[in-house]
Coordinates of C-alpha atoms in Angstrom, one line a residue:
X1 CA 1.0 -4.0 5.1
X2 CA 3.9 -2.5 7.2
X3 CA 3.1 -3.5 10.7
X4 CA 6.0 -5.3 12.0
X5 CA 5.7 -9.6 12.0
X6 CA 6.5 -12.2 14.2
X7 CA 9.9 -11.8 15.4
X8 CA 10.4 -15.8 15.4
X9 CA 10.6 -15.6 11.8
X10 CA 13.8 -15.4 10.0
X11 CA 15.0 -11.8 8.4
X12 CA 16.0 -11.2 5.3
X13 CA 19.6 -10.0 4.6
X14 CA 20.4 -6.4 2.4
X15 CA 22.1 -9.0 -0.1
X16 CA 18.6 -11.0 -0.1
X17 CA 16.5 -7.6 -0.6
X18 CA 18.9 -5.9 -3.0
X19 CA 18.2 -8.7 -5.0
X20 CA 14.6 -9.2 -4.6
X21 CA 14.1 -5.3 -5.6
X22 CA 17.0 -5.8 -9.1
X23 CA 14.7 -8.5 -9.9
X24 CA 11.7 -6.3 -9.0
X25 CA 13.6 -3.4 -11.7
X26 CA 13.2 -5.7 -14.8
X27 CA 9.2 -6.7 -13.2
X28 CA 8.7 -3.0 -13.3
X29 CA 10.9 -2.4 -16.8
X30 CA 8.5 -4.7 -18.8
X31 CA 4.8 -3.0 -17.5
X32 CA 6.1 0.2 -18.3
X33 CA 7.5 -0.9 -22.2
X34 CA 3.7 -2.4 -21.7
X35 CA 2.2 0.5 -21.2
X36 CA 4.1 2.7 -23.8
X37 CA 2.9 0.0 -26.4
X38 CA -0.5 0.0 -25.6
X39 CA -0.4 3.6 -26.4
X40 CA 1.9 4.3 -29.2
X41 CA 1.9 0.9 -31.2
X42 CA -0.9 0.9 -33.5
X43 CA -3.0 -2.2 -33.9
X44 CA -1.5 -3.9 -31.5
X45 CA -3.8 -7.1 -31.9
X46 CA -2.1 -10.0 -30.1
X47 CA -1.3 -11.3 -26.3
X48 CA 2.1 -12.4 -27.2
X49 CA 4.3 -9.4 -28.0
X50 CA 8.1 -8.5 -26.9
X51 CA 6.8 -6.2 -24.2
X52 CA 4.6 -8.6 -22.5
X53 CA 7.8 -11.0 -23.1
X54 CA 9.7 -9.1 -20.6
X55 CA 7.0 -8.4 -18.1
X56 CA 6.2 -11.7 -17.6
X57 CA 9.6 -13.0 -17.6
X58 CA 10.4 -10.6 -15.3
X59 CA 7.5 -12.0 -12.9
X60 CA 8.5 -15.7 -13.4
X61 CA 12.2 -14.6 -12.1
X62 CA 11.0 -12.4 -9.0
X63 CA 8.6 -15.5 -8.6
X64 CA 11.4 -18.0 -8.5
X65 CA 13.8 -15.9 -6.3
X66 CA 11.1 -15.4 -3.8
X67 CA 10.5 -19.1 -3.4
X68 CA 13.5 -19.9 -3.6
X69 CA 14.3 -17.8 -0.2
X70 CA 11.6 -19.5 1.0
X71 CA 12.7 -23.1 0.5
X72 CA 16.2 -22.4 1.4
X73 CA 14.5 -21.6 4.8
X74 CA 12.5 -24.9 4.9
X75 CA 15.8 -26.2 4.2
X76 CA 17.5 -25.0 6.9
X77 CA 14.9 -26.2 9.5
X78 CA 12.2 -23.7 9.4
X79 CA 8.5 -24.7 8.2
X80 CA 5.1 -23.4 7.4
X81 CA 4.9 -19.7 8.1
X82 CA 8.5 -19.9 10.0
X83 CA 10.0 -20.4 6.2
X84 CA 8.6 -17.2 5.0
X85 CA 11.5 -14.1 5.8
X86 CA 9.7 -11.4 7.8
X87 CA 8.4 -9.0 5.1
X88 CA 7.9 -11.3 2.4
X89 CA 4.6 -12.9 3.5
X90 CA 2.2 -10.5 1.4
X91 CA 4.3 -11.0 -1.4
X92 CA 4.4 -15.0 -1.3
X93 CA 0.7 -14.5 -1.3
X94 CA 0.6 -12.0 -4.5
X95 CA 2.4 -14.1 -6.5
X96 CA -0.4 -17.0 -7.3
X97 CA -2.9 -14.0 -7.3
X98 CA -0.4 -12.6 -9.8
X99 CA -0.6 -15.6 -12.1
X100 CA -4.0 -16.2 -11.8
X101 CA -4.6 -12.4 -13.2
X102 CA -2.0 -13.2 -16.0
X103 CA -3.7 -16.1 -17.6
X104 CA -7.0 -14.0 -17.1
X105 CA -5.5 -11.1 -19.0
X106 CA -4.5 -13.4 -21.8
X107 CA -8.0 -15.0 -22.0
X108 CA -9.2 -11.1 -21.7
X109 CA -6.9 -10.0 -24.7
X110 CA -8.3 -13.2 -26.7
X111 CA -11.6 -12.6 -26.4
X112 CA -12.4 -8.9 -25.6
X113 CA -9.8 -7.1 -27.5
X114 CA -6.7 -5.5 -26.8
X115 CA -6.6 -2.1 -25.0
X116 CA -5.5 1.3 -26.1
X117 CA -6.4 4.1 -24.5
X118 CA -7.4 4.9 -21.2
X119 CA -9.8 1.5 -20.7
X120 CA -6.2 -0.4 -20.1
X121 CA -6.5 1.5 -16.5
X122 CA -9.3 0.1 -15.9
X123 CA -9.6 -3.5 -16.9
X124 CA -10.3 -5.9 -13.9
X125 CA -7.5 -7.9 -14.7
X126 CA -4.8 -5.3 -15.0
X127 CA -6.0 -4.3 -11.4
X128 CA -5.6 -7.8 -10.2
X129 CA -2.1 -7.7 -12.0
X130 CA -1.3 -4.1 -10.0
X131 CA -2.3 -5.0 -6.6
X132 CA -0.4 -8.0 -6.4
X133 CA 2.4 -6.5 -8.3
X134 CA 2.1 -3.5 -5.4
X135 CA 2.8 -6.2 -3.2
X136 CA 5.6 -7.8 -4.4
X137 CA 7.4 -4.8 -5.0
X138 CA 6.8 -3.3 -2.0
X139 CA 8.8 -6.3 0.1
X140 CA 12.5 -4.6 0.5
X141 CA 10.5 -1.2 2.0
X142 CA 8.6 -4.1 5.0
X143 CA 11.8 -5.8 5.6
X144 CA 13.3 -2.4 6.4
X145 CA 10.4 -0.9 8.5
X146 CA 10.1 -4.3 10.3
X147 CA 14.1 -4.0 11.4
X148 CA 14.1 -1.7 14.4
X149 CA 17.6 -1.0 13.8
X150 CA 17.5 0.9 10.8
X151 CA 16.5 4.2 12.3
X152 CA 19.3 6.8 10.2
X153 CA 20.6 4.4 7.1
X154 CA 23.0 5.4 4.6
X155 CA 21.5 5.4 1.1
X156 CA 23.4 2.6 0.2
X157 CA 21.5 0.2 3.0
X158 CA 18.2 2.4 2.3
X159 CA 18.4 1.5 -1.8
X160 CA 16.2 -1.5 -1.7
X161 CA 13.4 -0.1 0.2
X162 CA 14.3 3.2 -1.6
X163 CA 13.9 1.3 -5.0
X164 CA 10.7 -0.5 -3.5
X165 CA 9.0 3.0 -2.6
X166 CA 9.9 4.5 -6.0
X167 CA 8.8 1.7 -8.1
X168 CA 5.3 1.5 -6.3
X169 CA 4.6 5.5 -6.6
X170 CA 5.5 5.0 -10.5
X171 CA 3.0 1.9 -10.7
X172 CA 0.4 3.8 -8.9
X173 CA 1.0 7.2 -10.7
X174 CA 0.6 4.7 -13.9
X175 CA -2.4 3.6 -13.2
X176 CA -3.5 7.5 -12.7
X177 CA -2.1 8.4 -16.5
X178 CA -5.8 10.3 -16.8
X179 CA -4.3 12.9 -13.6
X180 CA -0.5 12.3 -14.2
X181 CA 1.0 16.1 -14.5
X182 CA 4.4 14.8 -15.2
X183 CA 3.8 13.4 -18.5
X184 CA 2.9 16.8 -20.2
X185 CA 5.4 18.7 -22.1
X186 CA 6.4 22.5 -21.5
X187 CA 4.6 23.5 -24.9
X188 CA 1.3 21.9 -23.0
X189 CA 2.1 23.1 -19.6
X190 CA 2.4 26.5 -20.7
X191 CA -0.8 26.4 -22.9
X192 CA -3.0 24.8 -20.5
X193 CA -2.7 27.6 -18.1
X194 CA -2.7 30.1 -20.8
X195 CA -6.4 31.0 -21.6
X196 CA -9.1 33.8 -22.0
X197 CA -10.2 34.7 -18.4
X198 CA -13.7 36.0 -19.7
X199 CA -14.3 32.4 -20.6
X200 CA -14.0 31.1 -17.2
X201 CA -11.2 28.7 -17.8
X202 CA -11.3 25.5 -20.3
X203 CA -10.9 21.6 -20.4
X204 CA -6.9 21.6 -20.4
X205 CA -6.4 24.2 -17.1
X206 CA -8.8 22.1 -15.3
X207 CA -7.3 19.0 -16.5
X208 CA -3.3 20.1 -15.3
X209 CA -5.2 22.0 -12.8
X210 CA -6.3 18.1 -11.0
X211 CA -3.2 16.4 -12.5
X212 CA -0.6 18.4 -10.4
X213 CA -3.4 18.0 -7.1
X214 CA -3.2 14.0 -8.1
X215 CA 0.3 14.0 -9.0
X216 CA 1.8 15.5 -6.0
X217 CA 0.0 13.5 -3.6
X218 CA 2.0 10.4 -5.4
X219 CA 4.8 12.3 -4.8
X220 CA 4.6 12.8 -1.7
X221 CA 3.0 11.1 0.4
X222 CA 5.8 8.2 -0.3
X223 CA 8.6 10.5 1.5
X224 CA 6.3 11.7 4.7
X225 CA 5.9 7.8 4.8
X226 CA 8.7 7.1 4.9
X227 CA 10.3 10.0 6.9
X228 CA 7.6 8.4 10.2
X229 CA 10.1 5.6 10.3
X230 CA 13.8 6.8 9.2
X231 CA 15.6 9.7 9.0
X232 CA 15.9 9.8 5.1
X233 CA 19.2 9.8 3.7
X234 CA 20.8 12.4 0.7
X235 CA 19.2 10.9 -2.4
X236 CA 16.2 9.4 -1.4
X237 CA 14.0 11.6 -3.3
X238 CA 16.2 12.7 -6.1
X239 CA 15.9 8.5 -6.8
X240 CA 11.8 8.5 -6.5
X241 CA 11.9 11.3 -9.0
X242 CA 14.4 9.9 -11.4
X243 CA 12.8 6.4 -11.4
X244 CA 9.3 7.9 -12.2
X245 CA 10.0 10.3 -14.5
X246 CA 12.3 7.8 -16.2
X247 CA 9.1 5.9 -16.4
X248 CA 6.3 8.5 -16.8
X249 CA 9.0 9.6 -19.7
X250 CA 9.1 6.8 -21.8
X251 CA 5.1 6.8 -21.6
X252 CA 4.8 9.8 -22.7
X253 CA 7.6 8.6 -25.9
X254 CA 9.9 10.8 -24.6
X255 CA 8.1 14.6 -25.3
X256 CA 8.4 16.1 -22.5
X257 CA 11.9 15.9 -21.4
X258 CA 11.9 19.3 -20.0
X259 CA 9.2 18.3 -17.9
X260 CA 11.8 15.3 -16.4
X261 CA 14.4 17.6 -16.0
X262 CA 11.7 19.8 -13.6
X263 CA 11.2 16.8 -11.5
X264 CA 14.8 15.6 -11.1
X265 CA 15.9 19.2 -10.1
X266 CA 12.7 19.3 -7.3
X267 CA 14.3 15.9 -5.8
X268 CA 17.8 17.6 -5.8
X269 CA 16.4 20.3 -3.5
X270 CA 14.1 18.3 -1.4
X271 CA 16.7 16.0 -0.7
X272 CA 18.3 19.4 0.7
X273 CA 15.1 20.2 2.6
X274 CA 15.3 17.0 4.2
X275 CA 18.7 17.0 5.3
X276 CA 18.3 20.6 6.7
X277 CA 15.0 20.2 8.7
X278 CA 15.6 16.4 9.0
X279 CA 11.0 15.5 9.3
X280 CA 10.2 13.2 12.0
X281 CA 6.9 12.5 13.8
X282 CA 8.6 14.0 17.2
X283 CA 9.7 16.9 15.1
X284 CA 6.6 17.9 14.1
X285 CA 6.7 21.8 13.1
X286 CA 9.5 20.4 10.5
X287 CA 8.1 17.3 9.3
X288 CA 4.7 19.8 8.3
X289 CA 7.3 22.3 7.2
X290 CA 8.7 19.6 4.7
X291 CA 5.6 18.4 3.3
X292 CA 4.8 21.9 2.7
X293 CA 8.0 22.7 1.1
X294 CA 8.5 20.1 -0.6
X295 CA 5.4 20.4 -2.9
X296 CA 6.1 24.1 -3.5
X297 CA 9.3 23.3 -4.9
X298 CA 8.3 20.7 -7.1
X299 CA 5.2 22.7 -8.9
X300 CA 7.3 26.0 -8.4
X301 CA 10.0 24.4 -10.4
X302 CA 7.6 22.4 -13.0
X303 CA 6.2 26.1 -13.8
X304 CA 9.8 27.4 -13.8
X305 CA 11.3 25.1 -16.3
X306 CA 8.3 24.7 -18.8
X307 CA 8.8 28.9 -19.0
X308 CA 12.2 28.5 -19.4
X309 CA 11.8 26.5 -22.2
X310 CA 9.3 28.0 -23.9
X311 CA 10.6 31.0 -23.2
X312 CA 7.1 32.4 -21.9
X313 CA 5.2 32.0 -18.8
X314 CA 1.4 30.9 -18.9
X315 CA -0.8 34.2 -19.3
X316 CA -3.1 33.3 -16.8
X317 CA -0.9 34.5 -13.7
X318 CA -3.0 33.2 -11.1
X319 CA -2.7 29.6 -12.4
X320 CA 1.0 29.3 -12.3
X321 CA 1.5 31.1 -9.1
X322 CA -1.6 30.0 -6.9
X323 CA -0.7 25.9 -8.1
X324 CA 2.1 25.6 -6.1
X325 CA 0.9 27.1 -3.3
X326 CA -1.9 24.8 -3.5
X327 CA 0.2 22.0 -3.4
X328 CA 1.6 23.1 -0.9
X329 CA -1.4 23.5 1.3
X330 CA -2.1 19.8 0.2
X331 CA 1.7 18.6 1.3
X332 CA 1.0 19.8 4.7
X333 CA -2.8 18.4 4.9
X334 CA -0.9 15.4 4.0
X335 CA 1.9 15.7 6.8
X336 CA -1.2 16.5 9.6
X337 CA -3.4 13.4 8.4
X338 CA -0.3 11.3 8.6
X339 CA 1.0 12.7 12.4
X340 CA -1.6 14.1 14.0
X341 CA -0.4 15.1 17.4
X342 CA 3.2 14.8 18.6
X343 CA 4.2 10.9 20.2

């Protein structure tokens, strides 16, 4: 998906991409108000409510502005494939898919029900809606890998792709609500890792236990991406974490604020991290070294606040100090798998 494209095609400009990705916000804006009403509006009973109002308008805009780059390159001279802005192909194809899954999900709802718990992750069309939403979204982050002259951009020419990356780590983390550690509260975090040790452990360790392995891989993964192909600027992460806990929040109707406050402080410090041992696949003892670190933090700091809060750490003191470090093993798995060797 982000293997560079002909270079006979025409390239989007930042004005273009900024765009595509603000239109993108409100796409976004309306599946998450979605999602929170499937799961705290009772009987929700119909296809046509306010939420899906603003999801699907927000489609039909994204939809128009993307063709409409498109035919103001036909315009210009350009045709067939040469119309289509490098980047921008895989969403051009997404959209009809898009539609197409849209009027499914309404003939779904109509027939089969209304979803409200964790069957609305796994509905056939809402995957078709996902995937091509995925890759629409992700169009500002190819336009930017494609261009081999953003190597070291400053955050204001990395927002769109930044925007692109954070939205698509929230939609996939959305669709993982079952493993998603960033939707529990401190009174939960706290309790789940507090429990009789004779007993072996219970349902709610093991449960945070796999959300926080899930939930940092969607973390992460998106910033060892993206540090293979720039040097990240200040803010990149502190923006992935405030988009999806801003999302993830308003899920979870806003009860586990604390929890948020965790996740915006771990991007404050990993933005650090990144700026100090600037990761790069020919700096490879610091780009392992910041997927490592970067986990730790972010669980250290999730187990830090939910104490703080409650004003008592879980009793079980192998939980809350070996799940960071596990994460943190799993950052660096991540940052091998991704760059193997040195170039």
């Amino acid at each position: 998906m982000l293997t560079e494209e002909a270079p006979s095609r025409p390239r989007a400009g930042y004005r273009t991409d900024l765009i595509t990705v603000l239109l993108g916000t409100w796409f976004s804006g309306g599946l998450f108000l979605d999602a929170w009403a499937h799961s705290n509006v009772p009987e929700l009973e119909t296809f046509f409510t306010p939420w899906h109002a603003v999801f699907y308008s927000g489609f039909a805009a994204t939809g128009a502005w993307i063709c409409w780059v498109v035919w103001r390159n036909h315009q210009s001279g350009a045709r067939g494939l040469r119309a289509v802005p490098v980047g921008y192909g895989p969403a051009v194809v997404a959209l009809p898919i898009f539609a197409v899954c849209g009027a499914g999900d309404y003939l779904w709802h109509t027939f089969l029900g209304i979803e409200q718990g964790i069957d609305i992750l796994f509905s056939p069309t809402h995957l078709g809606l996902i995937t091509s939403m995925i890759m629409i979204l992700t169009t500002p982050l190819r336009t930017a890998w494609a261009d081999r002259d953003v190597v070291a951009p400053t955050f204001a020419r990395f927002l769109p792709a930044a925007l692109s990356l954070a939205f698509t780590a929230s939609l996939v983390l959305l669709f993982a609500q079952y493993a998603d550690a960033t939707v529990y509260s401190a009174e939960r975090i706290v309790e789940a890792f507090s429990f009789d040790q004779a007993d072996g452990g219970s349902g709610p360790a093991n449960r945070l236990a796999a959300s926080i392995v899930v939930t940092n891989l969607v973390l992460v993964l998106p910033l060892l991406l993206a540090a293979r192909r720039f040097r990240l600027p200040f803010g990149t992460a502190t923006l992935l974490s405030v988009v999806i806990v801003l999302l993830a929040t308003a899920v979870a109707n806003y009860e586990n604020l604390s929890t948020a406050i965790g996740f915006v402080l771990a991007g404050l410090v990993i933005d650090v991290l990144a700026v100090r041992l600037r990761p790069a696949e020919d700096r490879l003892a610091h780009y392992r070294a910041f997927g490592a670190l970067a986990s730790f933090t972010t669980w250290a700091l999730y187990f830090a606040v939910a104490s703080i809060d409650q004003g008592a750490v879980p009793t079980v003191t192998e939980m809350w100090t070996g799940a960071p470090v596990v994460a943190a093993l799993h950052g660096l798995l991540m940052a091998v798998v991704l760059v193997p060797t040195r170039r």
